[in-house]
């Protein structure tokens, strides 16, 4: 079950639960995004996939060898508020519902998992730009006494380390699990943090890198302490409303997936389990968001073109030195054969999604699968190669 939205987006109109999984990709026999998308479905026996891509290119640069809705072309004209214009291409394979064989639709809502971290990071960086906090503040300055025990100490942790996953905090999902046992009950950020603090840190703050959902749970708590509003309320006010991301929402403890939507599946390809309705509070500021292909394309395009952050904060977000080149602040870096792309991936029960965009935000790809079992990492990397580098090889 997969959906792919290939969007070439412009200015204004992988393993685990979202951790980067750098892999090398050699030549693939499949050389178009649509063929690779279908292969993701075939090889993992998932009912469906979908993707959306857009580029900002002058009309004279349009690829005239295919119709405007054919995925795989990497040039086009971006027209704000006209998502079906040339340059916006959508393709899907398989089914959104194994019982009815309904196709995955472009406007379907789905859970985006750890892509949520990009939204949380933007709010923190906006607060830094407003000087309501500083990235080198300690956690203790904002949450006094909250991080203590088993060698964990908020006086030694900075917000920068939380954003870059260099805090050493144990990831609570490693204790709770990532499937039905985590999503069948309600949690609070404080209870998730207590789970993490029952474990010793993985390393001294700032001395290593390890992806941890606890980091972004704590950042959500910091946002609320600084603003008096939840991270979700701040993201709504600062990101969703200005960008008109009407398909994006923060479920909190609601198990409902807003319409329209297909189904979400977990388990195995041979024995899929419908997990569309889950209790998402175990994900919170690290992974709860629901969105659409179009909204994710629009968000990352706006982010990388400077709509959401001043230049200094965007540069901080894209600084990957602390991670050895793969992760900045809520933003993943992927090196392709022809360029560097930026975005994030996310895996949550019943869903996998990834967005990647060129550094200038003018070409964006989002794809999704409505299942959570493993897919071929090389194929996923090859999909990015095909979308962003295919024309450079001609």
Short mmCIF file of C-alpha atoms in Angstrom, two decimals:
data_model
loop_
_atom_site.label_atom_id
_atom_site.label_comp_id
_atom_site.label_asym_id
_atom_site.label_seq_id
_atom_site.Cartn_x
_atom_site.Cartn_y
_atom_site.Cartn_z
CA UNK A 1 0.00 0.00 0.00
CA UNK A 2 1.86 3.04 -1.14
CA UNK A 3 1.23 6.52 -2.39
CA UNK A 4 3.67 8.78 -4.14
CA UNK A 5 3.35 12.49 -4.78
CA UNK A 6 5.99 13.85 -7.08
CA UNK A 7 5.89 17.59 -6.67
CA UNK A 8 8.18 20.13 -8.12
CA UNK A 9 7.52 22.83 -5.61
CA UNK A 10 8.52 26.42 -5.57
CA UNK A 11 8.49 29.45 -3.42
CA UNK A 12 5.33 30.89 -1.90
CA UNK A 13 1.98 29.60 -3.12
CA UNK A 14 14.79 5.65 6.66
CA UNK A 15 14.99 2.81 8.82
CA UNK A 16 13.70 2.73 12.36
CA UNK A 17 10.96 5.22 13.26
CA UNK A 18 12.45 7.99 11.17
CA UNK A 19 16.18 7.89 11.83
CA UNK A 20 18.35 8.52 8.76
CA UNK A 21 19.65 5.38 7.11
CA UNK A 22 22.46 6.34 4.72
CA UNK A 23 22.89 3.79 1.95
CA UNK A 24 24.84 3.74 -1.26
CA UNK A 25 22.98 3.27 -4.53
CA UNK A 26 24.49 1.87 -7.67
CA UNK A 27 22.87 1.66 -11.07
CA UNK A 28 19.29 0.45 -11.04
CA UNK A 29 17.48 -1.18 -13.92
CA UNK A 30 14.40 0.84 -13.01
CA UNK A 31 15.09 4.43 -13.99
CA UNK A 32 11.82 6.33 -13.55
CA UNK A 33 10.12 7.36 -10.30
CA UNK A 34 6.87 5.64 -11.27
CA UNK A 35 8.61 2.34 -12.05
CA UNK A 36 10.56 2.47 -8.81
CA UNK A 37 7.42 3.29 -6.86
CA UNK A 38 5.68 0.27 -8.31
CA UNK A 39 8.74 -1.80 -7.43
CA UNK A 40 8.52 -0.72 -3.79
CA UNK A 41 5.02 -2.13 -3.75
CA UNK A 42 5.86 -5.31 -5.64
CA UNK A 43 8.97 -6.20 -3.68
CA UNK A 44 7.35 -5.68 -0.29
CA UNK A 45 3.94 -7.02 -1.42
CA UNK A 46 2.24 -3.91 -0.10
CA UNK A 47 -1.19 -3.01 -1.48
CA UNK A 48 -0.19 0.49 -2.57
CA UNK A 49 2.17 3.46 -2.87
CA UNK A 50 1.80 7.10 -3.92
CA UNK A 51 3.98 10.12 -4.67
CA UNK A 52 3.79 13.79 -5.66
CA UNK A 53 6.54 15.97 -7.17
CA UNK A 54 6.81 19.60 -8.26
CA UNK A 55 9.52 21.81 -9.66
CA UNK A 56 9.89 25.53 -10.21
CA UNK A 57 11.15 25.92 -13.75
CA UNK A 58 10.32 28.47 -16.42
CA UNK A 59 7.69 27.45 -18.95
CA UNK A 60 10.37 27.28 -21.66
CA UNK A 61 12.14 24.56 -19.70
CA UNK A 62 9.15 22.25 -19.51
CA UNK A 63 9.65 18.67 -20.58
CA UNK A 64 7.29 18.23 -23.52
CA UNK A 65 7.87 14.52 -23.97
CA UNK A 66 5.17 13.57 -21.48
CA UNK A 67 1.86 14.89 -20.24
CA UNK A 68 1.77 17.18 -17.20
CA UNK A 69 0.61 14.46 -14.82
CA UNK A 70 3.19 11.86 -15.78
CA UNK A 71 5.61 11.23 -12.90
CA UNK A 72 9.32 11.07 -13.58
CA UNK A 73 9.76 14.34 -15.39
CA UNK A 74 11.90 16.72 -13.37
CA UNK A 75 11.02 20.08 -14.82
CA UNK A 76 7.83 22.04 -15.03
CA UNK A 77 6.14 25.31 -14.25
CA UNK A 78 5.00 25.81 -10.68
CA UNK A 79 1.69 27.62 -10.36
CA UNK A 80 0.66 28.62 -6.82
CA UNK A 81 -2.76 27.33 -5.74
CA UNK A 82 -3.13 25.23 -8.89
CA UNK A 83 -1.73 21.86 -7.78
CA UNK A 84 -2.72 20.09 -10.98
CA UNK A 85 -0.87 22.52 -13.24
CA UNK A 86 2.17 21.33 -15.25
CA UNK A 87 5.05 20.71 -12.89
CA UNK A 88 2.81 18.96 -10.37
CA UNK A 89 2.68 15.22 -10.92
CA UNK A 90 0.97 12.51 -8.89
CA UNK A 91 1.11 8.74 -9.23
CA UNK A 92 -0.12 5.87 -7.09
CA UNK A 93 -0.05 2.09 -7.22
CA UNK A 94 -1.93 -0.59 -5.35
CA UNK A 95 -4.85 0.07 -3.06
CA UNK A 96 -5.77 2.27 -0.09
CA UNK A 97 -8.15 -0.39 1.24
CA UNK A 98 -7.63 -4.11 0.75
CA UNK A 99 -11.33 -4.76 1.34
CA UNK A 100 -12.63 -2.43 -1.37
CA UNK A 101 -9.61 -1.97 -3.68
CA UNK A 102 -10.08 1.81 -3.45
CA UNK A 103 -7.05 3.59 -4.92
CA UNK A 104 -4.85 5.89 -2.86
CA UNK A 105 -5.90 9.46 -3.58
CA UNK A 106 -3.81 12.57 -3.68
CA UNK A 107 -5.74 14.37 -0.93
CA UNK A 108 -5.78 11.40 1.47
CA UNK A 109 -4.61 12.14 5.02
CA UNK A 110 -1.99 9.87 6.58
CA UNK A 111 0.28 9.73 9.62
CA UNK A 112 3.74 11.15 8.89
CA UNK A 113 5.65 9.85 11.93
CA UNK A 114 9.02 11.49 12.53
CA UNK A 115 8.55 14.06 9.78
CA UNK A 116 6.84 15.82 12.70
CA UNK A 117 10.32 16.67 13.98
CA UNK A 118 10.83 19.20 11.18
CA UNK A 119 7.75 21.10 12.37
CA UNK A 120 8.88 21.02 16.00
CA UNK A 121 12.38 22.19 15.07
CA UNK A 122 11.02 25.13 13.05
CA UNK A 123 9.04 26.36 16.06
CA UNK A 124 12.12 26.17 18.31
CA UNK A 125 14.25 27.98 15.75
CA UNK A 126 11.63 30.69 15.29
CA UNK A 127 11.65 31.22 19.07
CA UNK A 128 15.43 31.46 18.91
CA UNK A 129 15.17 34.08 16.15
CA UNK A 130 12.79 36.02 18.41
CA UNK A 131 15.32 35.70 21.28
CA UNK A 132 12.77 34.03 23.50
CA UNK A 133 15.27 31.24 23.96
CA UNK A 134 18.83 30.47 22.82
CA UNK A 135 20.01 27.21 21.29
CA UNK A 136 22.78 26.95 23.87
CA UNK A 137 20.38 27.38 26.78
CA UNK A 138 20.40 24.39 29.08
CA UNK A 139 17.24 22.36 29.44
CA UNK A 140 17.40 23.24 33.13
CA UNK A 141 16.85 26.92 32.34
CA UNK A 142 13.43 26.14 30.91
CA UNK A 143 12.46 22.93 32.72
CA UNK A 144 14.14 23.17 36.13
CA UNK A 145 14.53 19.84 37.87
CA UNK A 146 12.66 17.92 35.18
CA UNK A 147 15.59 15.91 33.82
CA UNK A 148 17.25 14.08 36.69
CA UNK A 149 18.16 10.52 37.63
CA UNK A 150 20.22 7.58 36.41
CA UNK A 151 22.97 9.91 35.26
CA UNK A 152 20.63 12.23 33.33
CA UNK A 153 20.91 15.91 34.21
CA UNK A 154 19.18 18.82 32.48
CA UNK A 155 21.92 21.14 33.70
CA UNK A 156 24.30 19.42 31.27
CA UNK A 157 21.96 19.33 28.27
CA UNK A 158 21.41 22.14 25.76
CA UNK A 159 18.55 22.75 23.36
CA UNK A 160 21.07 22.47 20.53
CA UNK A 161 21.92 18.94 21.64
CA UNK A 162 18.25 17.99 21.69
CA UNK A 163 17.72 19.35 18.18
CA UNK A 164 20.76 17.55 16.77
CA UNK A 165 20.31 14.25 18.66
CA UNK A 166 23.60 14.67 20.52
CA UNK A 167 22.07 14.74 24.01
CA UNK A 168 22.62 11.08 24.78
CA UNK A 169 19.08 10.73 26.15
CA UNK A 170 17.65 7.23 25.86
CA UNK A 171 14.79 7.01 23.34
CA UNK A 172 11.59 6.09 25.15
CA UNK A 173 10.36 4.14 22.11
CA UNK A 174 13.17 1.65 22.65
CA UNK A 175 11.52 0.77 25.96
CA UNK A 176 7.86 1.00 24.91
CA UNK A 177 8.15 -0.68 21.52
CA UNK A 178 6.96 0.79 18.24
CA UNK A 179 3.83 -1.15 17.44
CA UNK A 180 0.42 -1.83 18.96
CA UNK A 181 1.64 -1.91 22.56
CA UNK A 182 2.68 1.75 22.27
CA UNK A 183 -0.44 2.96 20.48
CA UNK A 184 -3.23 1.34 22.49
CA UNK A 185 -3.08 3.67 25.52
CA UNK A 186 -2.69 7.35 26.37
CA UNK A 187 0.59 8.98 27.31
CA UNK A 188 1.68 12.45 28.36
CA UNK A 189 5.04 14.04 27.51
CA UNK A 190 5.94 13.75 31.20
CA UNK A 191 5.18 10.01 31.28
CA UNK A 192 7.19 9.42 28.11
CA UNK A 193 10.11 11.34 29.61
CA UNK A 194 9.92 9.29 32.82
CA UNK A 195 10.25 6.14 30.72
CA UNK A 196 13.40 7.52 29.10
CA UNK A 197 14.91 8.74 32.38
CA UNK A 198 14.64 5.27 33.88
CA UNK A 199 17.64 4.49 31.66
CA UNK A 200 21.14 5.85 31.80
CA UNK A 201 22.21 8.20 28.98
CA UNK A 202 23.87 6.55 26.01
CA UNK A 203 26.84 8.94 26.19
CA UNK A 204 27.88 12.24 27.71
CA UNK A 205 26.04 15.19 26.11
CA UNK A 206 27.71 16.47 22.96
CA UNK A 207 30.18 13.61 22.60
CA UNK A 208 28.33 11.39 20.11
CA UNK A 209 25.17 11.13 18.00
CA UNK A 210 22.14 8.88 18.45
CA UNK A 211 18.61 9.40 17.13
CA UNK A 212 16.19 9.66 20.06
CA UNK A 213 12.50 10.51 20.11
CA UNK A 214 12.95 11.71 23.69
CA UNK A 215 14.85 14.75 22.41
CA UNK A 216 11.84 16.11 20.54
CA UNK A 217 9.42 15.24 23.33
CA UNK A 218 11.51 17.47 25.60
CA UNK A 219 11.59 20.21 22.94
CA UNK A 220 7.80 20.12 22.85
CA UNK A 221 7.80 20.66 26.61
CA UNK A 222 10.24 23.56 26.26
CA UNK A 223 8.02 25.23 23.63
CA UNK A 224 5.06 25.04 25.98
CA UNK A 225 7.06 26.43 28.89
CA UNK A 226 8.38 29.37 26.84
CA UNK A 227 5.14 30.29 25.06
CA UNK A 228 2.41 29.12 27.39
CA UNK A 229 0.93 27.13 24.50
CA UNK A 230 1.48 23.56 23.32
CA UNK A 231 3.91 22.86 20.51
CA UNK A 232 0.89 21.94 18.36
CA UNK A 233 -0.81 25.29 18.97
CA UNK A 234 2.43 27.11 18.17
CA UNK A 235 3.00 25.09 14.99
CA UNK A 236 -0.58 25.74 13.91
CA UNK A 237 -0.16 29.48 14.43
CA UNK A 238 3.33 29.78 12.99
CA UNK A 239 3.35 27.21 10.17
CA UNK A 240 0.01 25.65 9.23
CA UNK A 241 -2.10 28.79 9.14
CA UNK A 242 0.35 31.03 7.22
CA UNK A 243 1.08 28.30 4.67
CA UNK A 244 -2.57 27.19 4.45
CA UNK A 245 -1.70 23.58 5.22
CA UNK A 246 -5.35 22.62 5.57
CA UNK A 247 -4.73 18.88 5.37
CA UNK A 248 -2.32 18.86 8.31
CA UNK A 249 -3.38 18.33 11.92
CA UNK A 250 -2.19 17.38 15.40
CA UNK A 251 -4.32 14.51 16.73
CA UNK A 252 -3.26 14.68 20.40
CA UNK A 253 -5.02 11.70 21.95
CA UNK A 254 -7.64 11.29 19.21
CA UNK A 255 -7.51 8.01 17.34
CA UNK A 256 -9.49 9.42 14.42
CA UNK A 257 -7.83 9.93 11.06
CA UNK A 258 -9.57 12.89 9.34
CA UNK A 259 -11.33 12.27 6.04
CA UNK A 260 -10.50 11.61 3.33
CA UNK A 261 -8.22 8.71 4.10
CA UNK A 262 -7.52 5.13 3.21
CA UNK A 263 -6.54 2.39 5.64
CA UNK A 264 -3.20 1.75 7.36
CA UNK A 265 -1.69 -1.70 7.76
CA UNK A 266 0.82 -3.35 10.07
CA UNK A 267 2.00 -6.89 10.64
CA UNK A 268 3.28 -8.71 7.57
CA UNK A 269 2.41 -8.64 3.87
CA UNK A 270 0.94 -12.12 4.23
CA UNK A 271 -1.13 -11.18 7.27
CA UNK A 272 -1.80 -7.43 7.35
CA UNK A 273 -3.61 -5.90 10.33
CA UNK A 274 -5.70 -2.74 9.97
CA UNK A 275 -4.23 -0.13 12.33
CA UNK A 276 -5.91 2.98 10.93
CA UNK A 277 -7.28 4.00 14.35
CA UNK A 278 -4.51 4.26 16.93
CA UNK A 279 -3.93 6.27 20.10
CA UNK A 280 -1.14 8.61 18.89
CA UNK A 281 -0.13 10.37 22.11
CA UNK A 282 2.90 8.09 22.38
CA UNK A 283 4.35 9.98 19.42
CA UNK A 284 3.61 13.60 20.36
CA UNK A 285 6.07 16.29 19.28
CA UNK A 286 8.36 13.56 17.93
CA UNK A 287 5.91 11.92 15.53
CA UNK A 288 2.15 12.48 15.84
CA UNK A 289 1.31 14.74 12.88
CA UNK A 290 -1.23 13.83 10.18
CA UNK A 291 -0.75 15.43 6.76
CA UNK A 292 -1.07 15.10 2.98
CA UNK A 293 1.38 14.82 0.11
CA UNK A 294 0.66 18.37 -1.07
CA UNK A 295 1.02 19.88 2.40
CA UNK A 296 4.39 18.22 2.98
CA UNK A 297 5.69 19.41 -0.37
CA UNK A 298 4.50 22.92 0.40
CA UNK A 299 6.01 22.90 3.91
CA UNK A 300 9.50 21.84 2.85
CA UNK A 301 9.49 24.18 -0.13
CA UNK A 302 8.56 27.09 2.15
CA UNK A 303 11.18 26.06 4.70
CA UNK A 304 14.06 25.79 2.25
CA UNK A 305 13.15 28.97 0.37
CA UNK A 306 13.30 30.99 3.58
CA UNK A 307 9.61 31.60 4.23
CA UNK A 308 9.68 30.15 7.72
CA UNK A 309 13.11 31.00 9.13
CA UNK A 310 15.65 33.81 8.87
CA UNK A 311 18.87 32.88 7.06
CA UNK A 312 20.86 32.38 10.27
CA UNK A 313 18.39 29.90 11.75
CA UNK A 314 17.98 28.04 8.45
CA UNK A 315 21.76 27.68 8.32
CA UNK A 316 21.71 26.24 11.86
CA UNK A 317 19.01 23.80 10.84
CA UNK A 318 21.10 22.57 7.91
CA UNK A 319 24.38 22.29 9.84
CA UNK A 320 25.11 18.55 9.98
CA UNK A 321 28.56 18.70 11.61
CA UNK A 322 27.37 17.15 14.89
CA UNK A 323 26.00 14.06 13.14
CA UNK A 324 28.83 13.44 10.72
CA UNK A 325 26.90 14.89 7.81
CA UNK A 326 23.50 13.17 7.92
CA UNK A 327 21.31 15.21 10.29
CA UNK A 328 20.94 18.88 11.16
CA UNK A 329 18.10 20.13 13.37
CA UNK A 330 14.96 18.22 12.39
CA UNK A 331 16.32 17.97 8.86
CA UNK A 332 18.04 15.06 7.13
CA UNK A 333 20.68 15.45 4.47
CA UNK A 334 20.97 12.90 1.65
CA UNK A 335 23.79 12.94 -0.87
CA UNK A 336 22.76 11.86 -4.35
CA UNK A 337 24.98 11.39 -7.39
CA UNK A 338 24.02 14.80 -8.79
CA UNK A 339 22.97 16.92 -5.81
CA UNK A 340 22.16 17.10 -2.09
CA UNK A 341 18.55 16.85 -0.95
CA UNK A 342 17.03 17.82 2.39
CA UNK A 343 13.95 16.55 4.20
CA UNK A 344 12.94 13.86 6.67
CA UNK A 345 11.38 10.43 6.79
CA UNK A 346 8.92 8.98 9.23
CA UNK A 347 7.69 5.57 10.24
CA UNK A 348 4.77 5.04 12.59
CA UNK A 349 2.52 2.03 12.93
CA UNK A 350 0.73 1.61 9.60
CA UNK A 351 2.65 4.24 7.66
CA UNK A 352 5.99 5.18 6.12
CA UNK A 353 6.65 8.52 4.39
CA UNK A 354 9.58 10.57 3.18
CA UNK A 355 10.03 14.06 1.75
CA UNK A 356 13.18 15.25 -0.04
CA UNK A 357 13.86 18.62 -1.63
CA UNK A 358 16.69 20.40 -3.39
CA UNK A 359 18.62 22.95 -1.34
CA UNK A 360 16.74 25.86 -2.91
CA UNK A 361 13.34 24.26 -2.27
CA UNK A 362 12.40 24.43 -5.96
CA UNK A 363 12.04 20.68 -6.47
CA UNK A 364 10.29 18.55 -3.86
CA UNK A 365 9.29 14.90 -3.74
CA UNK A 366 7.05 13.24 -1.15
CA UNK A 367 6.14 9.57 -1.22
CA UNK A 368 4.31 7.34 1.21
CA UNK A 369 3.38 3.72 1.89
CA UNK A 370 0.27 2.83 3.87
CA UNK A 371 2.04 0.00 5.65
CA UNK A 372 4.96 -0.17 8.06
CA UNK A 373 6.82 -3.33 7.13
CA UNK A 374 10.31 -3.04 5.74
CA UNK A 375 11.02 -2.03 2.18
CA UNK A 376 14.25 -2.15 0.21
CA UNK A 377 16.46 0.76 1.33
CA UNK A 378 18.32 0.72 -1.97
CA UNK A 379 15.06 1.09 -3.87
CA UNK A 380 14.07 4.08 -1.75
CA UNK A 381 17.41 5.73 -2.44
CA UNK A 382 17.09 4.85 -6.12
CA UNK A 383 13.69 6.58 -6.19
CA UNK A 384 15.37 9.81 -5.07
CA UNK A 385 18.15 9.34 -7.61
CA UNK A 386 15.62 8.86 -10.38
CA UNK A 387 13.53 11.91 -9.46
CA UNK A 388 16.37 14.35 -8.84
CA UNK A 389 19.22 13.10 -11.03
CA UNK A 390 17.68 11.38 -14.06
CA UNK A 391 17.87 14.41 -16.35
CA UNK A 392 21.46 15.14 -15.34
CA UNK A 393 22.47 11.77 -16.78
CA UNK A 394 20.93 12.44 -20.20
#
